[in-house]
Protein backbone atom coordinates (compact mmCIF):
# COMPACT_ATOMS: atom_id res chain seq x y z
CA MET A 1 75.74 95.60 118.60
CA ASP A 2 77.51 98.91 118.94
CA ALA A 3 78.77 99.05 122.51
CA VAL A 4 77.73 102.65 122.80
CA ARG A 5 74.17 101.77 121.91
CA LEU A 6 74.13 99.29 124.77
CA TRP A 7 75.57 101.91 127.05
CA SER A 8 72.95 104.45 125.98
CA LEU A 9 70.18 102.12 127.00
CA SER A 10 71.62 101.07 130.32
CA SER A 11 74.11 103.49 131.86
CA GLN A 12 73.48 106.25 134.35
CA PRO A 13 74.06 109.94 133.53
CA LEU A 14 77.63 111.21 133.91
CA LYS A 15 78.47 111.63 137.58
CA HIS A 16 82.19 111.10 137.70
CA LEU A 17 84.62 113.86 138.40
CA ILE A 18 87.38 114.05 135.82
CA ARG A 19 90.93 114.59 136.97
CA THR A 20 92.85 116.92 134.70
CA THR A 21 96.56 117.72 134.48
CA THR A 22 96.58 119.45 131.08
CA THR A 23 94.04 120.61 128.54
CA ARG A 24 94.09 117.12 127.05
CA LEU A 25 92.11 114.28 128.56
CA VAL A 26 94.45 111.55 129.79
CA ILE A 27 92.68 108.27 130.21
CA ARG A 28 92.93 104.53 130.48
CA CYS A 29 91.45 102.20 127.89
CA CYS A 30 88.01 101.03 128.79
CA SER A 31 84.67 100.00 127.37
CA SER A 32 81.06 100.43 128.26
CA THR A 33 80.19 97.18 126.55
CA THR A 34 79.49 93.87 128.22
CA THR A 35 82.47 91.99 129.60
CA ALA A 36 84.28 89.10 127.98
CA THR A 37 85.65 85.98 129.60
CA ASN A 38 89.19 85.87 128.21
CA PRO A 39 91.46 88.47 129.80
CA GLY A 40 94.58 87.54 127.86
CA GLY A 41 92.89 87.27 124.52
CA ARG A 42 92.72 89.22 121.33
CA ALA A 43 90.79 92.38 120.76
CA PRO A 44 87.67 91.88 118.67
CA LYS A 45 88.39 91.90 114.97
CA ALA A 46 87.00 94.86 113.09
CA GLY A 47 85.87 94.86 109.49
CA GLY A 48 85.69 91.90 107.16
CA ARG A 49 85.62 91.19 103.43
CA ASN A 50 81.89 90.66 103.20
CA ARG A 51 80.73 93.17 105.78
CA ARG A 52 78.33 95.95 104.77
CA LEU A 53 76.78 98.76 106.73
CA SER A 54 73.74 97.98 108.88
CA THR A 55 70.54 99.93 109.13
CA SER A 56 69.56 98.18 112.34
CA THR A 57 70.05 101.32 114.42
CA SER A 58 66.83 103.28 114.19
CA THR A 59 66.72 107.04 113.90
CA SER A 60 65.40 107.33 117.44
CA ASP A 61 68.27 105.19 118.78
CA LYS A 62 70.81 107.33 116.93
CA ASP A 63 69.25 110.47 118.31
CA ALA A 64 69.44 109.06 121.82
CA VAL A 65 73.11 108.08 121.39
CA ARG A 66 73.93 111.48 119.94
CA ALA A 67 72.26 113.29 122.82
CA ILE A 68 74.25 111.28 125.36
CA ARG A 69 77.52 111.86 123.53
CA LEU A 70 76.82 115.60 123.33
CA LYS A 71 76.46 115.57 127.11
CA LYS A 72 79.87 113.94 127.30
CA VAL A 73 81.31 116.72 125.17
CA GLU A 74 79.80 119.30 127.51
CA GLU A 75 81.09 117.43 130.55
CA LEU A 76 84.61 117.28 129.18
CA ARG A 77 84.65 120.99 128.40
CA SER A 78 83.21 121.86 131.79
CA LYS A 79 86.33 120.24 133.29
CA GLY A 80 88.67 122.21 131.02
CA LEU A 81 89.25 119.38 128.56
CA GLU A 82 89.02 119.75 124.76
CA PRO A 83 87.34 116.76 123.05
CA TYR A 84 88.47 118.01 119.61
CA ALA A 85 92.25 118.18 119.82
CA TYR A 86 94.65 120.26 117.72
CA GLY A 87 97.01 117.39 117.01
CA TRP A 88 98.91 114.39 118.33
CA GLU A 89 102.58 113.49 118.09
CA ARG A 90 102.81 109.99 116.63
CA THR A 91 105.95 107.90 116.51
CA HIS A 92 104.58 104.97 114.50
CA SER A 93 101.67 103.67 112.46
CA ALA A 94 99.92 100.42 113.37
CA ASN A 95 101.56 98.45 110.57
CA GLN A 96 105.00 99.82 111.45
CA LEU A 97 104.62 98.52 114.98
CA GLN A 98 103.40 95.16 113.70
CA ASP A 99 106.50 94.91 111.52
CA ILE A 100 109.09 96.27 113.98
CA TYR A 101 107.99 94.03 116.86
CA LYS A 102 107.08 90.87 114.96
CA HIS A 103 109.96 89.10 116.75
CA LEU A 104 108.42 89.74 120.20
CA GLY A 105 107.42 86.45 121.86
CA ASN A 106 104.13 85.71 123.59
CA GLY A 107 104.02 87.37 127.00
CA GLU A 108 107.06 89.55 126.27
CA GLU A 109 107.19 93.34 126.65
CA SER A 110 109.57 95.85 125.12
CA LYS A 111 111.66 98.05 127.40
CA PRO A 112 109.39 100.95 128.39
CA ASP A 113 112.30 103.35 128.94
CA LYS A 114 113.77 102.71 125.46
CA ASP A 115 110.84 101.63 123.32
CA GLY A 116 108.10 104.10 124.15
CA VAL A 117 105.60 104.52 121.32
CA SER A 118 102.81 106.93 120.47
CA ILE A 119 99.95 106.03 118.14
CA ALA A 120 96.59 107.47 117.06
CA GLY A 121 93.48 106.24 115.29
CA ARG A 122 89.82 105.32 115.58
CA ILE A 123 88.46 102.87 118.14
CA VAL A 124 86.53 100.25 116.16
CA ALA A 125 86.07 97.50 118.74
CA ARG A 126 86.57 96.89 122.47
CA ARG A 127 85.87 94.74 125.46
CA ALA A 128 86.44 95.19 129.18
CA PHE A 129 86.32 93.02 132.26
CA GLY A 130 87.48 93.68 135.79
CA LYS A 131 90.73 95.60 135.75
CA LEU A 132 91.54 94.98 132.07
CA ALA A 133 90.30 96.50 128.83
CA PHE A 134 91.20 95.77 125.19
CA LEU A 135 90.52 98.20 122.37
CA THR A 136 91.16 97.80 118.65
CA LEU A 137 92.63 100.97 117.18
CA ARG A 138 92.64 101.46 113.40
CA ASP A 139 94.68 103.99 111.50
CA ASP A 140 95.37 104.40 107.79
CA SER A 141 97.83 101.51 107.76
CA GLY A 142 95.94 98.85 109.73
CA THR A 143 94.96 97.89 113.26
CA ILE A 144 96.64 97.24 116.58
CA GLN A 145 95.35 96.35 120.02
CA LEU A 146 95.50 98.71 123.00
CA TYR A 147 96.16 96.74 126.18
CA CYS A 148 94.85 98.66 129.18
CA GLU A 149 95.45 97.75 132.82
CA LYS A 150 93.91 99.68 135.69
CA GLU A 151 96.99 99.68 137.91
CA ARG A 152 99.09 101.24 135.16
CA LEU A 153 97.17 104.52 135.47
CA ALA A 154 97.00 106.79 138.49
CA ASP A 155 94.00 107.08 140.79
CA ASP A 156 90.57 106.13 139.45
CA GLN A 157 90.87 107.09 135.77
CA PHE A 158 89.98 103.61 134.56
CA ASP A 159 86.56 103.77 136.19
CA GLN A 160 85.99 107.39 135.21
CA LEU A 161 86.52 106.71 131.54
CA LYS A 162 84.04 103.87 131.30
CA SER A 163 81.44 106.51 130.70
CA LEU A 164 83.51 108.75 128.39
CA VAL A 165 85.11 106.66 125.64
CA ASP A 166 82.93 105.28 122.85
CA ILE A 167 83.46 103.13 119.78
CA GLY A 168 84.06 105.54 116.93
CA ASP A 169 86.12 107.99 118.98
CA ILE A 170 89.51 108.99 117.56
CA VAL A 171 92.16 108.62 120.24
CA GLY A 172 95.87 108.86 120.87
CA ALA A 173 97.79 106.46 123.11
CA ASN A 174 101.30 106.33 124.62
CA GLY A 175 102.97 103.26 126.05
CA SER A 176 105.31 100.36 125.44
CA ILE A 177 104.84 97.27 123.25
CA LYS A 178 103.65 93.96 124.64
CA ARG A 179 102.56 90.71 123.06
CA THR A 180 99.79 89.02 125.03
CA GLU A 181 99.87 85.39 126.07
CA LYS A 182 97.43 84.75 123.21
CA GLY A 183 99.89 86.26 120.73
CA GLU A 184 98.28 89.64 120.04
CA LEU A 185 100.76 92.49 119.61
CA SER A 186 99.53 95.43 121.72
CA VAL A 187 100.38 98.91 122.86
CA TYR A 188 100.67 98.57 126.64
CA VAL A 189 99.03 101.88 127.45
CA ASN A 190 100.42 104.45 129.89
CA SER A 191 98.18 107.31 128.83
CA PHE A 192 95.32 107.79 126.46
CA ALA A 193 93.64 110.93 125.04
CA ILE A 194 90.39 111.62 123.22
CA LEU A 195 91.34 113.50 120.04
CA THR A 196 87.91 113.61 118.40
CA LYS A 197 84.66 112.71 120.09
CA SER A 198 82.34 110.77 117.77
CA LEU A 199 78.69 111.79 118.14
CA LEU A 200 77.03 109.10 116.01
CA PRO A 201 77.25 105.32 116.51
CA LEU A 202 79.06 103.18 113.99
CA PRO A 203 77.14 100.37 112.25
CA ASP A 204 76.55 97.08 114.01
CA LYS A 205 79.89 95.26 113.90
CA TYR A 206 78.24 91.88 113.26
CA HIS A 207 76.17 92.93 110.25
CA GLY A 208 78.04 95.89 108.82
CA LEU A 209 76.42 98.30 106.36
CA THR A 210 73.91 96.40 104.21
CA ASP A 211 72.00 99.28 102.62
CA VAL A 212 73.74 99.62 99.24
CA ASP A 213 72.41 103.13 98.58
CA LYS A 214 73.56 104.26 102.02
CA ARG A 215 77.00 102.79 101.38
CA TYR A 216 77.40 105.08 98.37
CA ARG A 217 75.65 108.06 99.95
CA GLN A 218 77.69 107.91 103.17
CA ARG A 219 80.91 106.50 101.80
CA TYR A 220 82.83 107.78 104.83
CA VAL A 221 80.81 105.42 107.06
CA ASP A 222 81.22 102.62 104.51
CA MET A 223 85.00 102.99 104.69
CA ILE A 224 84.97 102.95 108.49
CA ALA A 225 82.74 99.87 108.65
CA ASN A 226 84.39 98.05 105.74
CA PRO A 227 88.18 98.55 105.56
CA GLU A 228 88.30 96.67 102.24
CA VAL A 229 86.33 99.52 100.66
CA ALA A 230 89.09 101.97 101.51
CA ASP A 231 91.57 99.48 100.04
CA VAL A 232 89.83 99.85 96.66
CA PHE A 233 90.60 103.55 96.66
CA ARG A 234 94.19 102.95 97.70
CA LYS A 235 94.52 100.63 94.72
CA ARG A 236 92.87 103.24 92.53
CA ALA A 237 95.51 105.76 93.59
CA LYS A 238 98.19 103.20 92.78
CA VAL A 239 96.69 102.67 89.30
CA VAL A 240 96.64 106.40 88.52
CA SER A 241 100.22 106.75 89.76
CA GLU A 242 101.36 103.81 87.64
CA ILE A 243 99.66 105.22 84.53
CA ARG A 244 101.56 108.48 84.99
CA LYS A 245 104.86 106.67 85.51
CA THR A 246 104.29 104.55 82.42
CA VAL A 247 103.40 107.27 79.93
CA GLU A 248 106.02 109.68 81.25
CA SER A 249 108.67 106.96 80.89
CA PHE A 250 107.86 107.11 77.17
CA GLY A 251 108.32 110.87 77.06
CA PHE A 252 104.72 112.09 77.35
CA ILE A 253 104.04 115.45 79.02
CA GLU A 254 100.98 116.02 81.21
CA VAL A 255 98.92 119.06 80.26
CA GLU A 256 95.63 120.56 81.45
CA THR A 257 92.76 121.58 79.18
CA PRO A 258 89.51 123.45 79.94
CA VAL A 259 86.62 121.81 81.76
CA LEU A 260 84.29 124.65 80.72
CA GLN A 261 84.10 124.80 76.94
CA GLY A 262 82.27 126.85 74.35
CA ALA A 263 81.42 123.76 72.27
CA ALA A 264 81.12 120.19 73.54
CA GLY A 265 83.25 118.14 71.16
CA GLY A 266 85.44 115.06 70.93
CA ALA A 267 82.60 112.59 71.46
CA GLU A 268 78.92 112.13 70.78
CA ALA A 269 77.26 112.62 74.15
CA ARG A 270 74.75 114.87 75.86
CA PRO A 271 76.64 117.59 77.76
CA PHE A 272 75.92 119.41 80.98
CA VAL A 273 75.17 123.08 80.28
CA THR A 274 75.92 125.98 82.60
CA TYR A 275 75.73 129.76 82.27
CA HIS A 276 78.58 132.20 82.83
CA ASN A 277 77.16 135.43 84.24
CA SER A 278 80.06 137.75 83.44
CA LEU A 279 80.44 136.51 79.88
CA GLY A 280 76.70 136.26 79.37
CA ARG A 281 76.91 132.91 77.57
CA ASP A 282 76.26 129.22 77.92
CA LEU A 283 79.23 126.95 78.54
CA TYR A 284 79.49 123.16 78.49
CA LEU A 285 81.23 120.80 80.86
CA ARG A 286 83.63 118.84 78.67
CA ILE A 287 82.56 115.49 77.28
CA ALA A 288 86.13 114.68 76.18
CA THR A 289 89.61 116.20 76.35
CA GLU A 290 90.41 115.23 72.74
CA LEU A 291 90.04 118.43 70.75
CA HIS A 292 92.13 120.60 73.06
CA LEU A 293 94.87 117.98 73.29
CA LYS A 294 95.03 117.96 69.48
CA ARG A 295 95.40 121.73 69.58
CA MET A 296 98.54 121.07 71.68
CA LEU A 297 99.93 118.96 68.81
CA VAL A 298 99.21 121.80 66.40
CA GLY A 299 101.12 124.08 68.76
CA GLY A 300 104.25 121.93 68.59
CA PHE A 301 103.98 119.38 71.40
CA GLU A 302 104.59 115.84 70.16
CA LYS A 303 103.61 113.66 73.13
CA VAL A 304 100.88 114.90 75.48
CA TYR A 305 98.40 113.36 77.89
CA GLU A 306 95.77 114.41 80.38
CA ILE A 307 94.17 112.53 83.24
CA GLY A 308 90.91 114.28 83.96
CA ARG A 309 87.24 114.21 84.81
CA ILE A 310 84.73 113.90 81.95
CA PHE A 311 81.05 114.87 82.30
CA ARG A 312 78.18 113.38 80.29
CA ASN A 313 74.53 114.06 81.03
CA GLU A 314 73.41 110.52 80.29
CA GLY A 315 72.14 107.39 82.00
CA ILE A 316 73.49 105.75 85.16
CA SER A 317 74.29 102.03 85.30
CA THR A 318 76.87 99.64 86.73
CA ARG A 319 79.18 100.78 83.91
CA HIS A 320 78.23 104.45 83.61
CA ASN A 321 78.45 107.46 85.93
CA PRO A 322 77.73 111.05 84.81
CA GLU A 323 81.28 112.04 85.78
CA PHE A 324 84.17 109.69 85.22
CA THR A 325 87.94 109.74 84.78
CA THR A 326 89.96 109.04 81.66
CA ILE A 327 93.46 109.34 80.35
CA GLU A 328 93.68 110.68 76.81
CA MET A 329 97.06 110.73 75.09
CA TYR A 330 98.33 111.81 71.68
CA GLU A 331 101.62 111.04 69.95
CA ALA A 332 102.80 112.77 66.79
CA TYR A 333 104.23 110.69 63.91
CA SER A 334 102.65 107.43 65.07
CA ASP A 335 99.54 105.43 64.13
CA TYR A 336 97.00 103.25 65.92
CA GLU A 337 99.35 100.24 65.92
CA SER A 338 101.61 102.22 68.23
CA MET A 339 98.69 102.97 70.55
CA MET A 340 97.80 99.28 70.82
CA ASN A 341 101.28 98.62 72.17
CA MET A 342 100.98 101.55 74.57
CA THR A 343 97.59 100.33 75.83
CA GLU A 344 99.01 96.89 76.56
CA GLU A 345 101.93 98.51 78.38
CA ILE A 346 99.69 100.67 80.60
CA VAL A 347 97.25 97.91 81.58
CA THR A 348 99.88 95.24 82.26
CA ARG A 349 102.02 97.60 84.35
CA CYS A 350 98.98 98.59 86.41
CA ALA A 351 98.10 94.92 86.96
CA ILE A 352 101.63 94.20 88.18
CA ALA A 353 101.52 97.24 90.46
CA VAL A 354 98.24 96.13 92.07
CA HIS A 355 98.51 92.32 91.99
CA GLY A 356 102.11 91.47 91.18
CA LYS A 357 100.92 89.18 88.36
CA LEU A 358 99.06 89.21 85.04
CA THR A 359 96.40 86.62 85.85
CA LEU A 360 93.51 87.86 87.92
CA ASP A 361 89.95 86.97 88.89
CA TYR A 362 87.05 89.16 87.84
CA GLN A 363 83.62 88.16 89.14
CA GLY A 364 84.52 84.49 89.05
CA VAL A 365 86.25 84.57 85.64
CA GLU A 366 90.00 84.18 85.25
CA ILE A 367 91.41 86.96 83.08
CA HIS A 368 94.80 86.57 81.38
CA LEU A 369 96.64 89.80 80.62
CA GLU A 370 99.83 88.26 79.24
CA ARG A 371 100.90 89.94 76.00
CA PRO A 372 100.27 89.99 73.11
CA TRP A 373 96.48 90.33 73.18
CA ARG A 374 94.20 89.18 70.42
CA ARG A 375 93.76 91.65 67.53
CA GLU A 376 90.85 91.12 65.14
CA THR A 377 88.73 93.24 62.83
CA MET A 378 85.10 94.05 63.57
CA HIS A 379 84.06 92.45 60.25
CA ASN A 380 85.76 89.13 61.10
CA LEU A 381 84.39 89.02 64.65
CA VAL A 382 80.83 89.61 63.41
CA LYS A 383 81.28 86.94 60.74
CA GLU A 384 82.55 84.44 63.35
CA ALA A 385 79.59 85.08 65.64
CA THR A 386 76.74 85.38 63.08
CA GLY A 387 77.93 84.04 59.74
CA ILE A 388 77.14 87.40 58.13
CA THR A 389 79.78 88.77 55.73
CA PHE A 390 79.00 92.46 55.61
CA ASN A 391 81.58 93.04 52.86
CA GLU A 392 79.38 91.01 50.52
CA LEU A 393 76.08 92.79 51.29
CA GLY A 394 76.78 95.80 49.09
CA ASN A 395 75.14 99.17 49.72
CA ASP A 396 71.48 98.13 49.87
CA LEU A 397 70.65 98.93 53.48
CA GLN A 398 67.21 97.31 53.46
CA VAL A 399 68.55 94.02 52.12
CA ALA A 400 71.33 94.12 54.71
CA LYS A 401 68.77 94.57 57.50
CA GLU A 402 66.69 91.64 56.23
CA VAL A 403 69.76 89.37 56.06
CA THR A 404 70.80 90.46 59.54
CA LEU A 405 67.42 89.82 61.14
CA LYS A 406 67.16 86.44 59.41
CA ASN A 407 70.59 85.33 60.64
CA LEU A 408 70.03 86.55 64.19
CA GLY A 409 66.81 84.57 64.46
CA ALA A 410 63.18 85.12 65.37
CA ASP A 411 63.96 85.04 69.10
CA LEU A 412 65.90 88.30 68.96
CA ASP A 413 64.73 90.72 71.63
CA TYR A 414 62.32 93.38 70.39
CA LYS A 415 64.56 96.28 71.46
CA TYR A 416 67.41 94.84 69.40
CA LYS A 417 65.14 94.43 66.37
CA SER A 418 64.09 98.05 66.76
CA SER A 419 67.68 99.28 66.99
CA ILE A 420 68.60 97.30 63.87
CA GLU A 421 65.65 98.75 61.95
CA ALA A 422 66.70 102.25 63.03
CA CYS A 423 70.24 101.98 61.58
CA SER A 424 70.90 104.68 58.99
CA SER A 425 73.81 103.04 57.13
CA ILE A 426 75.62 99.75 56.58
CA GLY A 427 78.34 100.92 58.96
CA HIS A 428 75.84 101.66 61.71
CA LEU A 429 74.26 98.24 61.12
CA LEU A 430 77.59 96.44 61.37
CA ASN A 431 78.35 98.21 64.64
CA GLU A 432 74.88 97.45 66.03
CA VAL A 433 75.27 93.72 65.34
CA PHE A 434 78.72 93.81 66.94
CA GLU A 435 77.36 95.44 70.11
CA ILE A 436 74.43 93.01 70.35
CA VAL A 437 76.15 89.71 69.56
CA VAL A 438 79.93 90.02 69.81
CA GLU A 439 80.76 92.55 72.53
CA PRO A 440 79.32 90.59 75.50
CA LYS A 441 81.47 87.58 74.53
CA LEU A 442 84.82 89.39 74.48
CA VAL A 443 85.96 88.26 77.91
CA GLN A 444 89.72 88.04 77.42
CA PRO A 445 91.57 91.20 76.27
CA THR A 446 90.76 91.81 72.61
CA PHE A 447 91.57 94.70 70.29
CA VAL A 448 88.69 95.20 67.85
CA LEU A 449 90.03 96.90 64.72
CA ASP A 450 88.89 98.93 61.73
CA TYR A 451 85.55 100.53 62.56
CA PRO A 452 83.13 101.91 59.94
CA ILE A 453 83.76 105.50 58.95
CA GLU A 454 80.12 106.45 59.75
CA ILE A 455 80.67 105.97 63.50
CA SER A 456 84.26 107.29 63.63
CA PRO A 457 84.18 110.98 62.68
CA LEU A 458 87.60 111.77 64.17
CA ALA A 459 89.54 108.77 62.82
CA LYS A 460 91.73 108.63 59.70
CA PRO A 461 90.36 106.63 56.73
CA HIS A 462 91.86 103.14 56.52
CA ARG A 463 94.82 103.11 54.17
CA ARG A 464 93.71 99.79 52.56
CA HIS A 465 89.95 99.34 53.12
CA VAL A 466 87.41 101.82 51.77
CA GLY A 467 84.62 102.76 54.19
CA LEU A 468 86.65 101.84 57.28
CA THR A 469 88.90 103.78 59.63
CA GLU A 470 92.12 103.05 61.47
CA ARG A 471 90.49 102.73 64.84
CA PHE A 472 90.50 100.16 67.61
CA GLU A 473 88.66 99.58 70.86
CA LEU A 474 89.93 97.35 73.65
CA PHE A 475 87.39 95.02 75.27
CA VAL A 476 87.83 93.03 78.48
CA CYS A 477 85.03 91.17 80.29
CA GLY A 478 82.51 92.27 77.65
CA ARG A 479 83.05 96.00 78.15
CA GLU A 480 85.00 98.69 76.36
CA LEU A 481 88.15 99.77 78.16
CA ALA A 482 89.96 101.93 75.57
CA ASN A 483 89.34 103.66 72.24
CA ALA A 484 92.03 104.84 69.80
CA PHE A 485 92.56 106.15 66.27
CA SER A 486 95.07 107.07 63.72
CA GLU A 487 93.98 110.69 63.98
CA LEU A 488 92.31 112.54 61.14
CA THR A 489 94.50 115.49 60.12
CA ASP A 490 92.86 116.58 56.84
CA PRO A 491 90.97 119.75 57.86
CA MET A 492 88.50 119.62 54.97
CA ASP A 493 87.65 115.96 55.52
CA GLN A 494 87.28 116.67 59.25
CA ARG A 495 84.96 119.62 58.62
CA GLY A 496 82.77 117.56 56.31
CA ARG A 497 82.45 114.69 58.79
CA LEU A 498 81.65 116.93 61.75
CA GLU A 499 79.10 118.90 59.74
CA GLU A 500 77.44 115.64 58.70
CA GLN A 501 77.43 114.49 62.34
CA VAL A 502 75.76 117.74 63.39
CA ARG A 503 73.22 117.46 60.54
CA GLN A 504 72.25 113.90 61.51
CA HIS A 505 71.95 114.84 65.16
CA ASN A 506 69.78 117.85 64.40
CA GLU A 507 67.43 115.64 62.36
CA LYS A 508 67.09 113.28 65.32
CA ARG A 509 66.68 116.24 67.66
CA ALA A 510 63.89 117.75 65.57
CA ALA A 511 62.07 114.41 65.46
CA ALA A 512 62.49 113.92 69.20
CA ILE A 513 61.22 117.41 70.02
CA SER A 514 58.17 117.00 67.77
CA GLU A 515 57.29 113.75 69.56
CA ILE A 516 57.49 115.29 73.03
CA ASP A 517 56.34 118.82 72.21
CA GLY A 518 54.71 120.38 75.25
CA GLU A 519 55.90 117.64 77.61
CA GLU A 520 58.80 119.33 79.40
CA ASP A 521 59.62 116.37 81.65
CA LYS A 522 60.12 114.06 78.69
CA ARG A 523 62.20 116.68 76.90
CA GLU A 524 64.66 116.76 79.78
CA GLU A 525 64.96 112.97 79.70
CA ASN A 526 65.32 112.57 75.92
CA ASP A 527 68.90 111.87 74.86
CA GLU A 528 68.48 113.49 71.44
CA SER A 529 66.87 116.77 72.49
CA TYR A 530 70.13 118.63 73.22
CA GLU A 531 71.84 120.98 70.81
CA VAL A 532 75.15 120.17 69.08
CA THR A 533 77.42 122.93 67.79
CA LEU A 534 80.47 122.81 65.57
CA ASP A 535 83.83 123.61 67.17
CA ASP A 536 85.04 126.02 64.51
CA ASP A 537 88.16 126.92 66.46
CA PHE A 538 89.31 123.28 66.39
CA LEU A 539 88.82 123.19 62.62
CA THR A 540 90.78 126.43 62.33
CA ALA A 541 93.61 124.84 64.33
CA LEU A 542 93.71 121.89 61.92
CA GLU A 543 94.08 124.27 58.99
CA TYR A 544 97.36 125.47 60.50
CA GLY A 545 98.52 121.84 60.26
CA MET A 546 98.56 118.94 62.74
CA PRO A 547 101.28 116.29 62.29
CA PRO A 548 100.33 112.65 61.63
CA ALA A 549 99.39 111.26 65.04
CA SER A 550 97.67 108.56 67.01
CA GLY A 551 95.48 109.08 70.06
CA MET A 552 93.99 106.89 72.75
CA GLY A 553 91.47 107.30 75.55
CA LEU A 554 91.28 104.79 78.41
CA GLY A 555 88.60 104.65 81.11
CA ILE A 556 90.39 104.67 84.45
CA ASP A 557 87.24 103.80 86.42
CA ARG A 558 86.68 100.65 84.36
CA LEU A 559 90.34 99.68 84.62
CA VAL A 560 90.11 100.00 88.40
CA MET A 561 86.93 97.91 88.35
CA LEU A 562 88.84 95.16 86.55
CA LEU A 563 91.87 95.29 88.84
CA THR A 564 89.85 95.40 92.08
CA ASN A 565 87.17 92.85 91.10
CA SER A 566 84.44 95.49 91.49
CA ALA A 567 81.07 94.75 89.88
CA SER A 568 79.85 98.36 89.66
CA ILE A 569 81.52 101.62 88.66
CA ARG A 570 80.05 103.10 91.85
CA ASP A 571 82.33 100.81 93.84
CA VAL A 572 85.43 102.54 92.45
CA ILE A 573 84.18 106.16 92.59
CA ALA A 574 84.38 107.45 96.14
CA PHE A 575 81.31 109.68 95.90
CA PRO A 576 79.17 108.67 92.91
CA VAL A 577 76.20 110.68 91.66
CA LEU A 578 72.95 109.46 93.26
CA LYS A 579 69.28 110.27 93.13
CA ILE A 580 68.01 112.82 95.63
CA GLN A 581 67.22 111.06 98.89
CA GLN A 582 63.52 111.17 99.68
């Protein structure tokens, strides 16, 4: 249990006078928790791989702790001390000290006159008995023990500070380095200052934070209670850095394109809509960076990329968040074969950067990222899984649906039967069967090639197979990780496809609105009830001429999920979108 909570239920009000020499509180390490029985031992270990935040501290308990800590703040200030410092001069991080003094033997101490150190961080655990106290201090690099001895400080500071220092406080400490008889490297403290007074108790150290919603909603507490959570975001930063290094080593230039756009294009997704007061018009948060990056190619750039946030007003799941991060990249004078090689390069380099190897575990499954990865067409994968050869079904959509339903069996889930019946073309049907039957089984890295033209409005027609496009998607662990095309550069073909896409959407939109007419709540929830507009400026840009090119988009959140063994996209987004807390 949080030591401060124990203190709040048992200690007396502040009565001690506080001796001051400067405007900073100088103290000895101490604890208001119960005493231990091992004076030479290790400080309590903080954090743990499976720890989660606890909800065991009731609201009333938290209020009581907060009230007591506020009194401590007042008491400190009444004595001329500032519990919220302006800074602290550090000489080392915790991990630097662990590395520099790893040679120090048990019971040995560095020379105080030559090896003085200064460190700062949050107190995450402590114990005290008699004239000794041990605190675990954590900074961004790791943890180190503070070894506190009453005689090392002047006068009665040790006793005074038993009622002032709490778990959760951010402190600075000066001293020498000592390794205890039990082998714990420690800062042998000469002086100690409160830098930030924590007002709320940290979660129970034995149970951690168990409320999943609270973990996401108060991620800052989650990271304090569970150091491995913060490690995920350090690895995420390493992944983003490695992506930049990789693509720039191939000559790509990073550019920035608008987040607020006049037309939401580059994907088929429901956008977020906002209103610009000065311009007097609706604007859309981008659903892709594609169309503006292609404008850069028209303008003369040959290798461009952007790492940026994408916004889609759609459902939330373990794989989907309304805002997410992608890299999109475009290379003139190349095709989708080139982008397959680039995708392999990016993912394998990121795996090496994070793990140092190309074999990793994801949710109990061993994933092998050694190149080359499997490359197979959508038609062949569907045939392998179902026995259906879509090339032989002709253009009779109804017959194709009957054959499909017969081959998939009577036990097919009703929602899948409905989605098959709703398909508007052979290409849509092929893709639907792929998503139902094949996609969940693509565990090892697999490039799925040559998608139907009906579902690929921005991809170039296949140079050998009518009705298909030069497009691939990368799947790992049954989920899409990347999507790429040989880009469509014919402006008239592009206009026709986008106009047909808008026409089909508007038909669905009209049907959806007629079904929910007068029911405003349902209208807001319906995925088809939004308006789609044509990006005429993009089509104008194409008419000036875009060079042959390939393009690829890769989901950074999903890549981080894979490389950090995270089951949910919320685990790799520091502050995911959540429902309003009741």
